[in-house]
Coordinates of N, CA and C in Angstrom, one line a residue:
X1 N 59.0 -78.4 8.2 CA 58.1 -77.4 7.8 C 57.5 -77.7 6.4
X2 N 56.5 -77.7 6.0 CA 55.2 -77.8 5.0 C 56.0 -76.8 4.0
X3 N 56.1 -76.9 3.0 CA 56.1 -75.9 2.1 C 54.8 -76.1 1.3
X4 N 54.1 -74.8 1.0 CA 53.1 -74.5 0.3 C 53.3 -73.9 -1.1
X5 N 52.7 -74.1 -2.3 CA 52.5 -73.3 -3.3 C 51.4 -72.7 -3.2
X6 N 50.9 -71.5 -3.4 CA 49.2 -71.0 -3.1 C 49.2 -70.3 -4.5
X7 N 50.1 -70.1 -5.2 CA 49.8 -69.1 -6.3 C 48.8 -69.7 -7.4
X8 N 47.9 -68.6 -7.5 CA 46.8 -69.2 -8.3 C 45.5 -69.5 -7.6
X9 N 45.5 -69.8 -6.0 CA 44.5 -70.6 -5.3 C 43.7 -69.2 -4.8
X10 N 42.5 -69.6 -4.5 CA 41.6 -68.7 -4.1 C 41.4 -68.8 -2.6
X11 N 41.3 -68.3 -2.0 CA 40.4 -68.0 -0.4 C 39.8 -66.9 -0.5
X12 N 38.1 -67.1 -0.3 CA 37.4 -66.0 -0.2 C 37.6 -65.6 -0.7
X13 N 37.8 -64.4 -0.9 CA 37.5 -63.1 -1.6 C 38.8 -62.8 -2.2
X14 N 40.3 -63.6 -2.0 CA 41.4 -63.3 -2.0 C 41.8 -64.6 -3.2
X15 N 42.5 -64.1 -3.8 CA 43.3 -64.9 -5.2 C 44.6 -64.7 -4.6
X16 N 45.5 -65.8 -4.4 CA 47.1 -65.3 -4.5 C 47.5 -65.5 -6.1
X17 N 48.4 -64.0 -5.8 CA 48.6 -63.7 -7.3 C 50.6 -64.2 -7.3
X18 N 51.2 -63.9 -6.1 CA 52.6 -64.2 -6.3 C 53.6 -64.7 -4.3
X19 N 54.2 -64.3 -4.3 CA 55.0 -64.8 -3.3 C 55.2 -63.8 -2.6
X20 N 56.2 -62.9 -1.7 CA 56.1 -62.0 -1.0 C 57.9 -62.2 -0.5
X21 N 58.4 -61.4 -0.5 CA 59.9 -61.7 0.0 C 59.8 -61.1 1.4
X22 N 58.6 -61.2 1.7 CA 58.6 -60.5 3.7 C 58.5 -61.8 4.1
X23 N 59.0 -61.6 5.9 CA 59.1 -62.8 6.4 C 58.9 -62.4 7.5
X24 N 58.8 -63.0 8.6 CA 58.0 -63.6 10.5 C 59.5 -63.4 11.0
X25 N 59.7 -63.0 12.1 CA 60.9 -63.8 12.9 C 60.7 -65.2 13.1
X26 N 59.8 -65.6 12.4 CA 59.7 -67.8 12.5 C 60.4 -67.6 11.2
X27 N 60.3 -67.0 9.9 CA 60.6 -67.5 8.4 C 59.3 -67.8 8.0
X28 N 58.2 -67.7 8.5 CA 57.3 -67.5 7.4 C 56.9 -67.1 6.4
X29 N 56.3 -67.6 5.5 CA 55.9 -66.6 3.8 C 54.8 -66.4 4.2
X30 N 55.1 -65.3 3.4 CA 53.6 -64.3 3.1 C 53.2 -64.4 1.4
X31 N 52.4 -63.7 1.0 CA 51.7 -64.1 -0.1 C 51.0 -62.7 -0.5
X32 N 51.6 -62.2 -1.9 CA 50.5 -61.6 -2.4 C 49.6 -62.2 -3.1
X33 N 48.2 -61.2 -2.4 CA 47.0 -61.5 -2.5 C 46.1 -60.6 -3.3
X34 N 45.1 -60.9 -4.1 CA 44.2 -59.5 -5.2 C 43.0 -60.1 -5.0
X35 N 42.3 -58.8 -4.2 CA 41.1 -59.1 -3.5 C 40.0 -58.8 -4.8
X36 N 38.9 -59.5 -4.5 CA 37.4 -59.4 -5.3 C 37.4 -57.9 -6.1
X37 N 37.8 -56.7 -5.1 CA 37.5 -55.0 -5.5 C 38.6 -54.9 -6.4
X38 N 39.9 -55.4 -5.9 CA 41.0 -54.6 -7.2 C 42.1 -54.5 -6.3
X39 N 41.9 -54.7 -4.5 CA 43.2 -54.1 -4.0 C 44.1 -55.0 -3.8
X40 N 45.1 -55.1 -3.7 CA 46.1 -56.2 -3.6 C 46.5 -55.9 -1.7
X41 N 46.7 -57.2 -1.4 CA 47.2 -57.1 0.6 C 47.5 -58.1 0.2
X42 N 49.2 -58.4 1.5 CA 50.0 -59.2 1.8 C 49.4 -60.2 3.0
X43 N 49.1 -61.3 3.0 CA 48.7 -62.3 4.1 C 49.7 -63.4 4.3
X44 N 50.1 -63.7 5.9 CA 50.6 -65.0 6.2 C 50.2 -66.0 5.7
X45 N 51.1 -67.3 5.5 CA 50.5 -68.1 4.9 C 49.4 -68.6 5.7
X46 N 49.9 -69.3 6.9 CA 48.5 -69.9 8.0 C 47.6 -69.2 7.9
X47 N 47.5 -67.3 8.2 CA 46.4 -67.2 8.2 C 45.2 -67.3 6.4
X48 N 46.1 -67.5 5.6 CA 44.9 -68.0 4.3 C 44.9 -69.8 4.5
X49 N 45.5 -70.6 4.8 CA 45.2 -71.7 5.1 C 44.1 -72.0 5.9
X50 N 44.5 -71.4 7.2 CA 43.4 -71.8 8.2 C 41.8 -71.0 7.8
X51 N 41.8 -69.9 6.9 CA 40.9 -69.2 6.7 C 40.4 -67.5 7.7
X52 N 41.9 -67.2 8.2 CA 41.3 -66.2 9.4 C 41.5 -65.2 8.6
X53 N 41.9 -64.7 7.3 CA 41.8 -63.8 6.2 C 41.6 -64.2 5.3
X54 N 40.1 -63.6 4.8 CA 39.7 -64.3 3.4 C 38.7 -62.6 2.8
X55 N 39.8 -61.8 3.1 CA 39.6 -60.6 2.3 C 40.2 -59.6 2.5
X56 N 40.3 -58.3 1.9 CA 41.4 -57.4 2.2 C 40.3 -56.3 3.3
X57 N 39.3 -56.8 3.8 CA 38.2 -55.8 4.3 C 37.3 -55.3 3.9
X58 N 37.3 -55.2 2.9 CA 35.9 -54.5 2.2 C 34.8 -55.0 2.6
X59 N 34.7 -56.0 2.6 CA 33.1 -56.5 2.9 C 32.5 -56.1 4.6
X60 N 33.5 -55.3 5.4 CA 33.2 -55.1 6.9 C 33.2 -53.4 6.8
X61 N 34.7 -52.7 5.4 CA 34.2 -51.9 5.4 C 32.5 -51.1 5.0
X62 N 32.2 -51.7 3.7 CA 30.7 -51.6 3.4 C 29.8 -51.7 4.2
X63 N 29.7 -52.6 4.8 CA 28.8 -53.1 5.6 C 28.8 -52.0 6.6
X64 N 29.6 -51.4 7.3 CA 29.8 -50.1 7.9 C 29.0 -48.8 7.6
X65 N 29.7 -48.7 5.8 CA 29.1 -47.5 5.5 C 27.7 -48.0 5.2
X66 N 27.4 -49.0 4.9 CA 25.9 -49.1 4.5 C 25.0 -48.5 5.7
X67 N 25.6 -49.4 7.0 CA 25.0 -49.3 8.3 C 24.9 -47.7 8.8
X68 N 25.8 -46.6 8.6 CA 25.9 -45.5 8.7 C 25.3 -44.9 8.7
X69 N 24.3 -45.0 7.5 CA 23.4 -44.4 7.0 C 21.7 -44.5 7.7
X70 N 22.0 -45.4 8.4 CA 20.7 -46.1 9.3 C 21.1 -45.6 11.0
X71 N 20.2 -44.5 10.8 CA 20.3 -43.9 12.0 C 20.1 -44.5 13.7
X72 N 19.0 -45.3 13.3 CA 18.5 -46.1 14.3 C 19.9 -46.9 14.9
X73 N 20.4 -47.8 13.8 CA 21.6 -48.5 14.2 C 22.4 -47.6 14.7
X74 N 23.5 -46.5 14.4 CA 24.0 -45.7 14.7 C 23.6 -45.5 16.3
X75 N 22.5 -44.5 16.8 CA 22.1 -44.5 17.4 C 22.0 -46.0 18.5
X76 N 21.6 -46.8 18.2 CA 22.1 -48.0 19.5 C 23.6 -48.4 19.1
X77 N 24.1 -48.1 18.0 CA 26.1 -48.6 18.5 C 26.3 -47.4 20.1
X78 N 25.9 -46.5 19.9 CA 26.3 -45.1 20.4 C 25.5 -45.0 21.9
X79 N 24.3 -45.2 22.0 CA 24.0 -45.9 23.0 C 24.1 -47.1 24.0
X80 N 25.1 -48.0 23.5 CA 25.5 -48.7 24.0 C 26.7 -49.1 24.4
X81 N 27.3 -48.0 24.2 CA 28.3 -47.3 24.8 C 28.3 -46.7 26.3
X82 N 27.4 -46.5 26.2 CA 26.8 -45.6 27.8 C 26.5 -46.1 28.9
X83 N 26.6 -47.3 29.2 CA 26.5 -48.7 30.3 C 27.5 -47.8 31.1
X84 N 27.3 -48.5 32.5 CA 27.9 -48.5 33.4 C 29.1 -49.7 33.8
X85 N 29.1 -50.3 32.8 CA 30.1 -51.7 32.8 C 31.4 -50.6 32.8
X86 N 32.5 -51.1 33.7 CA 33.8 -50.3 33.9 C 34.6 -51.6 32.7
X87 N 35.9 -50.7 32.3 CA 36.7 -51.7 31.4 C 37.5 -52.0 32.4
X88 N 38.1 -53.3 31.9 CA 39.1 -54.2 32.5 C 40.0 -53.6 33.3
X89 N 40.8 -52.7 32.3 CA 42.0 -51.7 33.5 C 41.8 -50.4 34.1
X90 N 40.7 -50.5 34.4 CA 40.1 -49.6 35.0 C 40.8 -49.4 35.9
X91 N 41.2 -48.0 37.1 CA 41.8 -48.5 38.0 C 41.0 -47.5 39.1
X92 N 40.2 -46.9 38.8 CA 39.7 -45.9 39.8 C 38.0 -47.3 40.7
X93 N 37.7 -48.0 39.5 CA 36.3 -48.5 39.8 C 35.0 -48.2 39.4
X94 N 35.5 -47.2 38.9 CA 34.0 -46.3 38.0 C 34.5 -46.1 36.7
X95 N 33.4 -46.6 35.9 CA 33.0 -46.0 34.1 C 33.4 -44.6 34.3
X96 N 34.1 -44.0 33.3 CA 34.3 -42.9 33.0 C 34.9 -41.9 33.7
X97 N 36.2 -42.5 34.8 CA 36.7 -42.0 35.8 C 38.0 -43.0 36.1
X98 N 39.4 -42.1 35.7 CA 40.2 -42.7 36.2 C 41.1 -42.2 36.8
X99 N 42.5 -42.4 37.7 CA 43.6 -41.8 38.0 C 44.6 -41.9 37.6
X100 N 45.4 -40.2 37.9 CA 46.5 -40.1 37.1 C 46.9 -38.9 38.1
X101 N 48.2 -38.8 37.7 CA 49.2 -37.6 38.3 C 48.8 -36.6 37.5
X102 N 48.7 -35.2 38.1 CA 48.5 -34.4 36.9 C 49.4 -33.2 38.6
X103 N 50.4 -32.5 37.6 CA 51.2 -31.3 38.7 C 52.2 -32.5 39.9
X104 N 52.2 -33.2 40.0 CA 52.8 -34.4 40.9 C 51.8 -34.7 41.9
X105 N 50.5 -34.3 41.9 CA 49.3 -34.8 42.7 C 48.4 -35.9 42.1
X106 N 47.7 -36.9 42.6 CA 46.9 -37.8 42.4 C 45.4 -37.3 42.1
X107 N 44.7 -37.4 41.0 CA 43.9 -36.3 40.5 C 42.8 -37.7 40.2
X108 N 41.7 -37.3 40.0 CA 40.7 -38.3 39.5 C 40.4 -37.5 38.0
X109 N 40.6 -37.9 36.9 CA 40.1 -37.3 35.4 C 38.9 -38.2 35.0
X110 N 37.7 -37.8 34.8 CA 36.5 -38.0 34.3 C 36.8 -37.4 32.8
X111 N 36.1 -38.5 32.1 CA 36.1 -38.2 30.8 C 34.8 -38.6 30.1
X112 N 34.0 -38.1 29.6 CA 32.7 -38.5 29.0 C 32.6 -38.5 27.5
X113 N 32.7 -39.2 26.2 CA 32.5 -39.1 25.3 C 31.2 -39.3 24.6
X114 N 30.5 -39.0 23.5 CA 29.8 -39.2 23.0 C 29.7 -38.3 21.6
X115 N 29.7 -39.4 20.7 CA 29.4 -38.8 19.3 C 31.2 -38.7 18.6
X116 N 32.0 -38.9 19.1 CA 33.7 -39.3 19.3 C 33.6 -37.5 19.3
X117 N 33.2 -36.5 20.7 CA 33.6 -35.7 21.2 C 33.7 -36.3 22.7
X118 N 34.9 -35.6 23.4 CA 35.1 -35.9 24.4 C 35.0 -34.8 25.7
X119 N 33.8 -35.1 26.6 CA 34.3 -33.7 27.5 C 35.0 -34.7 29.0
X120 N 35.8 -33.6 29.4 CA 36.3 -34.0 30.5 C 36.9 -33.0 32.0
X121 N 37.4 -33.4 33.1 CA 37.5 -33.0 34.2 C 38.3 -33.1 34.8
X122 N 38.9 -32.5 35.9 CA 40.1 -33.6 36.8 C 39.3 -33.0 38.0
X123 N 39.1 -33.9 39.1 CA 38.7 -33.7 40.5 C 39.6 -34.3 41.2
X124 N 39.7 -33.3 42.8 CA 40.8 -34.0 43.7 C 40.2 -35.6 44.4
X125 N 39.0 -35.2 44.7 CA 38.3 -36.3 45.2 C 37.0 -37.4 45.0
X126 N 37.3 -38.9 45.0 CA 36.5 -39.5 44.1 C 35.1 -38.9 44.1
X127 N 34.5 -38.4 45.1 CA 33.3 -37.9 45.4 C 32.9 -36.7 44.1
X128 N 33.8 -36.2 44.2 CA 33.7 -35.0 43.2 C 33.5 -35.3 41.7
X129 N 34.9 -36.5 41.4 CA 34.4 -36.7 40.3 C 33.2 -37.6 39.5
X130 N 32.8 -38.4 40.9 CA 31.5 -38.9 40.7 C 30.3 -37.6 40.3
X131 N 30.5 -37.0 41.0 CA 29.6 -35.8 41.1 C 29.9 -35.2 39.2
X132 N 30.8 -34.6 39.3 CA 31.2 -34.2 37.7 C 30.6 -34.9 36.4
X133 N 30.8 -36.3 36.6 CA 30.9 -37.4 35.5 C 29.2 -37.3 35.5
X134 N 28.0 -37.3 36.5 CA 26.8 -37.2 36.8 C 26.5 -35.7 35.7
X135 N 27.4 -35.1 36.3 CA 26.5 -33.8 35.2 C 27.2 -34.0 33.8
X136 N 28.1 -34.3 33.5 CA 28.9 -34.6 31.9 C 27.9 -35.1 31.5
X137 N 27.4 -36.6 31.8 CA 26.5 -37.6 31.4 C 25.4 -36.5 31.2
X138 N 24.4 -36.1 32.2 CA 23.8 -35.0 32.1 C 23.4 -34.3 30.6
X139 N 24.4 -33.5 31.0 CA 24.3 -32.6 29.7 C 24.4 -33.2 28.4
X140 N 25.3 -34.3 28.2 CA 25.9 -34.3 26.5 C 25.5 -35.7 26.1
X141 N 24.7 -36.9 26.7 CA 24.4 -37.7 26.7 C 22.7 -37.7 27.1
X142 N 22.0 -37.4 25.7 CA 20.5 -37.5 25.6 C 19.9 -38.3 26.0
X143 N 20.5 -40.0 26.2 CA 19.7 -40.5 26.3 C 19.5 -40.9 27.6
X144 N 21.1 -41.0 28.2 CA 21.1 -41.1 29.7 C 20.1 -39.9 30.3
X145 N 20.1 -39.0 30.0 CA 18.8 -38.1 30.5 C 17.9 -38.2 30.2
X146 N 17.1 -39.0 28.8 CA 15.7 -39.7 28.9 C 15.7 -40.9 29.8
X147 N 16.2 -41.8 30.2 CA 16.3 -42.8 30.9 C 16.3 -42.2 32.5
X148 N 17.2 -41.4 32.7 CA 17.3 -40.9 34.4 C 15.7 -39.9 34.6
X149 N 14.9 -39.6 33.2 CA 13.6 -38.8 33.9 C 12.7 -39.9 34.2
X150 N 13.1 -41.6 33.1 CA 12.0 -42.0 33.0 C 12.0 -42.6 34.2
X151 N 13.4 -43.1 35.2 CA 13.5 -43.6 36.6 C 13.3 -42.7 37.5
X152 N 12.9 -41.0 37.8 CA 12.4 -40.9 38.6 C 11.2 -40.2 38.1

């Protein structure tokens, strides 16, 4: 195993300023580190070697809040959210519709968020909660309802 000294060396945005007595279940060293702004974060060694931390976040925080402020952007993170692409563990087959036991019965719960408010449902039958998730979208999702006037 390599032993490193990093104190003193720069990555990015990050100066290591001393050593760290935390360790990996391997025995790895960690490293305190004093970022560009003032804040001090603990980093693995590999990851300031190889470069996969070269800051304590700030520069993704900002960049955030800068972006915040730009409504337009906002507005397509938030719309693009609204696809009909289902996630990976999905298990019902439909966006915004999954199953779960709710009372010891097999329930379909539709959940529709937008704006990080969440409205939601439980239907006994997938039909139903297709039908439900149709008017959630509906109502609380503007744009899905400029788009569903401009297709018919």
């Amino acid at each position: 195993m390599v032993e490193y000294d990093l104190i003193g060396k720069q990555f990015g945005h990050l100066t290591v300023i001393a050593e760290s007595k935390k360790r990996d279940e391997h025995h790895n060293r960690y490293w305190v580190c004093q970022c560009d702004c003032g804040k001090k974060t603990v980093v693995k060694t590999t990851f300031l070697i190889r470069g996969d931390i070269t800051s304590c976040g700030h520069p993704s925080r900002d960049f955030l809040i800068e972006k915040s402020k730009d409504k337009e952007f906002v507005k397509h993170r938030t719309d693009a959210g609204l696809n009909d692409k289902k996630p990976s563990n999905n298990t019902s087959g439909y966006r915004n519709i999954s199953r779960t036991m709710k009372n010891g019965r097999m329930m379909y719960r539709v959940s529709v968020g937008y704006n990080h408010k969440y409205h939601q449902g439980f239907r006994k039958t997938l039909a139903e909660a297709l039908e439900l998730r149709e008017e959630l979208r509906e109502k609380y999702w503007e744009s899905y309802r400029k788009n569903k006037l401009k297709k018919d």
